[in-house]
């Protein structure tokens, strides 16, 4: 569940920001603040004794649409489906802080057992077999009829404002294209000009979509699970197009757009990882139903 979701290679700054906390590079989450290398938030108390009948799920209280305390978040629903398949009771262990801190402040301290929705292969944890794959999307108004599918589309250089998440593949590519300067002041206005260099700051995915709806931006670039719910709920017809995975910087370095998603456990918890992998097979129909209802476009998993 967040993290900085999308391949970690372009998120060095985010990694430094959270003092080594795990991040999922595919998505960056909603607007939140955190001092760089801040001490971990006060823990909710000593870890209770492990109960094999319960699945303790690390989760952020306020990170829509992925995780919310009322359980309506996409990853909350997937967590419940996983627990049901494992024949365990669901217990959410809630954090007040952004989900980028969950590994450091909760999972590693044995305050919970799993995190839903990290990139497959995140080195800070042991990750399950992938249970779905998706990617970044272009979101535009349907009446603009843009049909942009790739970062190689020359029209991107001629558009007005483009909304991207800080630290995301979109930001990397805008900078490489020489378009970031034209969008920088606008993007920072969406977070009240807070500096991402000394606090965790991110554009709310709902705001990203809203900027397209109201015409302030011509395109928003978001990780599909972050924005799909808001695209689907929009009364203004929108077009959400999965971005082709052929993006590269001018030096030829690939900038991934598609990512496998996994459940994370502590690196030494092999027994739980095996149980999660087995349960994901049983839970697959329910998980796919949840993703379809959310409007998340799916790709064949690769790992």
Coordinates of C-alpha atoms in Angstrom, one line a residue:
X1 CA 0.0 0.0 0.0
X2 CA 2.0 2.9 -0.8
X3 CA 4.9 3.5 -0.8
X4 CA 6.4 5.2 -3.4
X5 CA 5.0 2.9 -5.9
X6 CA 6.8 2.1 -9.1
X7 CA 10.3 0.9 -9.6
X8 CA 12.6 2.0 -6.8
X9 CA 15.4 3.1 -9.0
X10 CA 14.1 6.7 -9.5
X11 CA 13.1 7.1 -5.9
X12 CA 16.4 7.6 -4.2
X13 CA 15.3 10.9 -2.7
X14 CA 12.2 9.4 -1.3
X15 CA 14.2 6.6 0.3
X16 CA 16.5 9.1 1.9
X17 CA 13.5 11.1 3.1
X18 CA 12.0 8.2 5.0
X19 CA 15.3 7.2 6.6
X20 CA 15.4 3.8 5.0
X21 CA 11.7 3.0 5.3
X22 CA 10.4 0.8 2.5
X23 CA 8.7 2.4 -0.4
X24 CA 6.7 1.0 -3.2
X25 CA 7.8 3.0 -6.2
X26 CA 4.7 2.7 -8.2
X27 CA 2.6 5.2 -6.4
X28 CA 3.3 8.0 -4.1
X29 CA 0.1 8.4 -2.1
X30 CA -1.8 11.4 -1.0
X31 CA -0.7 14.7 0.5
X32 CA 1.1 14.2 3.8
X33 CA 4.1 15.8 5.6
X34 CA 7.1 14.2 7.3
X35 CA 10.4 15.7 8.3
X36 CA 13.4 14.0 6.5
X37 CA 14.9 11.2 8.4
X38 CA 12.4 11.8 11.2
X39 CA 12.4 9.5 14.1
X40 CA 9.7 6.9 13.9
X41 CA 6.3 7.8 15.2
X42 CA 5.5 6.5 18.6
X43 CA 4.5 2.9 18.3
X44 CA 1.0 1.8 19.4
X45 CA 2.5 -0.3 22.2
X46 CA 4.2 -3.7 22.6
X47 CA 3.5 -6.2 19.9
X48 CA 0.9 -8.7 21.0
X49 CA 1.6 -12.4 21.0
X50 CA 1.1 -13.9 17.5
X51 CA -2.3 -15.4 17.0
X52 CA -2.4 -17.9 14.2
X53 CA -6.1 -17.3 13.7
X54 CA -5.6 -13.5 13.0
X55 CA -4.0 -11.8 10.0
X56 CA -2.6 -8.4 11.2
X57 CA -2.5 -6.1 8.3
X58 CA -0.4 -2.9 8.4
X59 CA -2.4 0.0 6.9
X60 CA -2.5 3.8 6.7
X61 CA -5.6 5.4 8.2
X62 CA -6.0 8.1 5.6
X63 CA -4.6 7.3 2.2
X64 CA -7.5 7.3 -0.3
X65 CA -8.3 5.4 -2.4
X66 CA -5.9 2.7 -1.3
X67 CA -6.4 2.6 2.5
X68 CA -8.9 4.3 4.8
X69 CA -9.9 3.6 8.4
X70 CA -13.4 2.7 7.4
X71 CA -12.1 -0.2 5.4
X72 CA -13.3 1.1 2.1
X73 CA -9.8 1.4 0.5
X74 CA -8.8 -0.8 -2.4
X75 CA -6.1 -2.5 -0.5
X76 CA -8.2 -2.8 2.6
X77 CA -10.6 -4.9 0.6
X78 CA -7.9 -7.0 -0.9
X79 CA -6.5 -7.6 2.6
X80 CA -9.9 -8.9 3.8
X81 CA -10.1 -11.2 0.8
X82 CA -6.6 -12.5 1.6
X83 CA -7.4 -13.1 5.3
X84 CA -10.7 -14.9 4.3
X85 CA -8.7 -17.2 2.0
X86 CA -6.3 -17.9 4.8
X87 CA -9.2 -18.6 7.1
X88 CA -8.1 -16.0 9.5
X89 CA -9.7 -13.0 11.1
X90 CA -8.8 -9.6 9.7
X91 CA -7.1 -7.2 12.1
X92 CA -6.0 -3.8 10.6
X93 CA -3.1 -2.2 12.5
X94 CA -3.6 1.5 11.6
X95 CA -0.9 4.1 11.2
X96 CA -1.6 7.9 11.3
X97 CA 1.4 8.4 9.0
X98 CA 1.8 7.9 5.2
X99 CA 2.2 4.3 4.1
X100 CA 5.8 4.8 3.2
X101 CA 6.6 4.4 6.9
X102 CA 4.7 1.1 7.4
X103 CA 7.7 -1.2 7.0
X104 CA 10.0 0.7 9.3
X105 CA 7.5 1.6 12.0
X106 CA 5.2 -1.4 12.0
X107 CA 6.2 -4.5 10.0
X108 CA 9.8 -4.5 11.1
X109 CA 8.7 -4.0 14.7
X110 CA 6.4 -7.0 14.5
X111 CA 3.4 -4.8 15.2
X112 CA 1.7 -6.3 12.1
X113 CA 2.4 -9.2 9.7
X114 CA 1.6 -8.1 6.1
X115 CA 1.5 -5.0 3.9
X116 CA -0.8 -5.1 0.9
X117 CA 0.3 -3.8 -2.5
X118 CA 4.1 -3.3 -2.6
X119 CA 6.1 -3.8 -5.8
X120 CA 7.1 -7.4 -6.3
X121 CA 10.8 -7.7 -5.3
X122 CA 10.9 -4.8 -2.9
X123 CA 14.3 -5.5 -1.3
X124 CA 13.2 -4.4 2.2
X125 CA 10.7 -7.2 2.6
X126 CA 9.9 -10.6 1.3
X127 CA 7.2 -10.3 -1.3
X128 CA 4.6 -12.8 -2.4
X129 CA 4.0 -14.0 -5.9
X130 CA 2.4 -11.2 -7.9
X131 CA -1.3 -11.1 -7.6
X132 CA -1.9 -8.4 -10.2
X133 CA 0.0 -6.2 -12.6
X134 CA -1.0 -2.7 -13.8
X135 CA 0.7 0.5 -14.6
X136 CA 0.6 4.2 -15.0
X137 CA -2.2 5.8 -17.0
X138 CA -2.8 9.1 -18.9
X139 CA -6.1 10.7 -17.8
X140 CA -7.7 13.3 -20.0
X141 CA -11.2 14.7 -20.7
X142 CA -13.0 12.6 -23.3
X143 CA -14.0 15.7 -25.2
X144 CA -10.3 16.5 -25.8
X145 CA -10.0 13.3 -27.8
X146 CA -6.3 13.1 -27.1
X147 CA -5.8 9.3 -27.4
X148 CA -2.2 9.6 -26.0
X149 CA -0.8 6.1 -25.2
X150 CA 2.9 6.6 -25.0
X151 CA 5.5 9.0 -23.6
X152 CA 6.9 9.0 -27.2
X153 CA 3.8 10.9 -28.4
X154 CA 5.1 14.2 -29.7
X155 CA 1.9 15.9 -28.7
X156 CA 2.9 15.8 -25.0
X157 CA 5.5 18.6 -25.7
X158 CA 2.7 20.8 -27.0
X159 CA 0.2 20.4 -24.2
X160 CA -0.4 22.8 -21.4
X161 CA -0.3 21.7 -17.7
X162 CA 0.5 18.0 -17.1
X163 CA 0.0 16.7 -13.5
X164 CA 2.5 14.1 -12.3
X165 CA 3.3 12.7 -8.8
X166 CA 6.6 13.9 -7.3
X167 CA 9.3 11.3 -7.7
X168 CA 7.3 9.3 -10.2
X169 CA 8.2 8.1 -13.7
X170 CA 6.2 10.9 -15.1
X171 CA 8.3 13.5 -13.2
X172 CA 11.5 11.8 -14.4
X173 CA 10.3 12.0 -18.0
X174 CA 9.0 15.5 -17.9
X175 CA 12.4 16.6 -16.7
X176 CA 14.2 14.7 -19.4
X177 CA 11.9 16.2 -22.1
X178 CA 12.5 19.7 -20.8
X179 CA 8.9 20.1 -19.9
X180 CA 9.2 20.1 -16.1
X181 CA 10.1 23.8 -15.8
X182 CA 6.9 24.8 -17.6
X183 CA 4.9 22.7 -15.1
X184 CA 6.9 23.1 -11.9
X185 CA 5.2 26.2 -10.4
X186 CA 1.8 24.7 -11.3
X187 CA 2.6 21.3 -9.7
X188 CA 3.9 22.9 -6.5
X189 CA 0.8 25.1 -6.3
X190 CA -1.2 21.9 -5.9
X191 CA 0.6 21.2 -2.6
X192 CA 0.7 24.8 -1.4
X193 CA 4.3 25.2 -2.4
X194 CA 5.6 22.7 0.2
X195 CA 9.1 21.6 -0.6
X196 CA 9.5 17.9 -1.2
X197 CA 13.1 18.2 -0.1
X198 CA 12.4 18.6 3.6
X199 CA 9.0 17.0 4.1
X200 CA 7.1 14.1 2.5
X201 CA 4.7 15.9 0.1
X202 CA 2.5 14.4 -2.6
X203 CA -0.3 15.5 -4.8
X204 CA -3.6 14.0 -3.8
X205 CA -4.7 11.6 -6.6
X206 CA -8.3 13.0 -6.4
X207 CA -6.8 16.5 -6.9
X208 CA -4.9 15.2 -10.0
X209 CA -8.1 13.9 -11.6
X210 CA -10.0 17.1 -10.5
X211 CA -7.4 19.3 -12.3
X212 CA -8.2 17.5 -15.5
X213 CA -12.0 17.7 -14.9
X214 CA -11.9 21.5 -14.4
X215 CA -9.6 22.1 -17.3
X216 CA -6.6 23.3 -15.3
X217 CA -4.5 20.4 -16.7
X218 CA -4.8 18.7 -20.0
X219 CA -3.5 15.4 -18.8
X220 CA -2.8 13.7 -15.4
X221 CA -0.3 10.9 -15.1
X222 CA -1.1 8.5 -12.2
X223 CA -0.6 5.0 -11.1
X224 CA -3.9 3.3 -12.1
X225 CA -4.9 2.1 -8.6
X226 CA -4.4 5.6 -7.2
X227 CA -6.7 7.3 -9.7
X228 CA -9.1 4.8 -11.2
X229 CA -11.8 5.3 -8.5
X230 CA -11.8 9.1 -9.1
X231 CA -11.9 8.7 -12.9
X232 CA -14.8 6.2 -12.6
X233 CA -16.7 8.6 -10.2
X234 CA -16.3 11.7 -12.4
X235 CA -19.5 13.1 -13.8
X236 CA -17.4 14.7 -16.6
X237 CA -16.5 11.9 -19.1
X238 CA -12.8 11.1 -18.8
X239 CA -10.5 8.9 -20.8
X240 CA -8.0 6.7 -18.8
X241 CA -5.4 5.0 -21.0
X242 CA -2.7 2.6 -19.8
X243 CA 0.7 3.9 -20.8
X244 CA 2.7 1.7 -23.1
X245 CA 5.8 0.4 -21.4
X246 CA 8.3 1.8 -24.0
X247 CA 9.4 5.0 -22.2
X248 CA 13.0 5.8 -22.0
X249 CA 15.1 8.9 -21.1
X250 CA 17.1 10.6 -23.8
X251 CA 20.2 8.6 -22.8
X252 CA 18.3 5.3 -23.5
X253 CA 17.7 4.5 -19.9
X254 CA 14.3 2.7 -19.6
X255 CA 11.7 4.3 -17.4
X256 CA 9.2 1.5 -16.4
X257 CA 5.5 2.1 -16.6
X258 CA 4.1 -1.3 -15.6
X259 CA 4.5 -3.0 -12.2
X260 CA 3.6 -6.3 -10.5
X261 CA 2.0 -6.0 -7.1
X262 CA 2.6 -8.3 -4.1
X263 CA 1.9 -8.8 -0.4
X264 CA 4.9 -8.1 1.8
X265 CA 6.0 -9.9 4.9
X266 CA 9.1 -9.7 7.0
X267 CA 12.1 -11.1 5.2
X268 CA 12.6 -14.0 7.6
X269 CA 8.9 -15.0 7.8
X270 CA 9.1 -17.9 5.3
X271 CA 6.2 -19.8 6.8
X272 CA 3.8 -16.8 6.5
X273 CA 5.0 -16.0 3.0
X274 CA 4.2 -19.6 1.9
X275 CA 0.7 -19.3 3.5
X276 CA 0.1 -16.0 1.7
X277 CA 1.2 -17.4 -1.7
X278 CA -1.2 -20.3 -1.3
X279 CA -4.1 -18.1 -0.2
X280 CA -3.6 -15.7 -3.1
X281 CA -4.4 -18.5 -5.5
X282 CA -7.7 -19.1 -3.7
X283 CA -8.4 -15.4 -3.4
X284 CA -7.6 -14.5 -7.0
X285 CA -11.2 -14.5 -8.3
X286 CA -12.3 -12.2 -5.4
X287 CA -9.2 -9.9 -5.8
X288 CA -9.9 -9.6 -9.6
X289 CA -13.5 -8.8 -8.8
X290 CA -12.4 -6.0 -6.4
X291 CA -10.0 -4.6 -9.0
X292 CA -12.6 -4.7 -11.8
X293 CA -15.1 -2.9 -9.6
X294 CA -12.5 -0.2 -8.9
X295 CA -11.8 0.2 -12.6
X296 CA -8.1 -0.7 -12.4
X297 CA -6.8 -1.9 -15.8
X298 CA -5.0 -5.2 -15.5
X299 CA -2.1 -6.7 -17.4
X300 CA -0.7 -10.3 -17.3
X301 CA 1.6 -10.7 -14.3
X302 CA 5.3 -11.3 -15.2
X303 CA 6.7 -12.5 -11.8

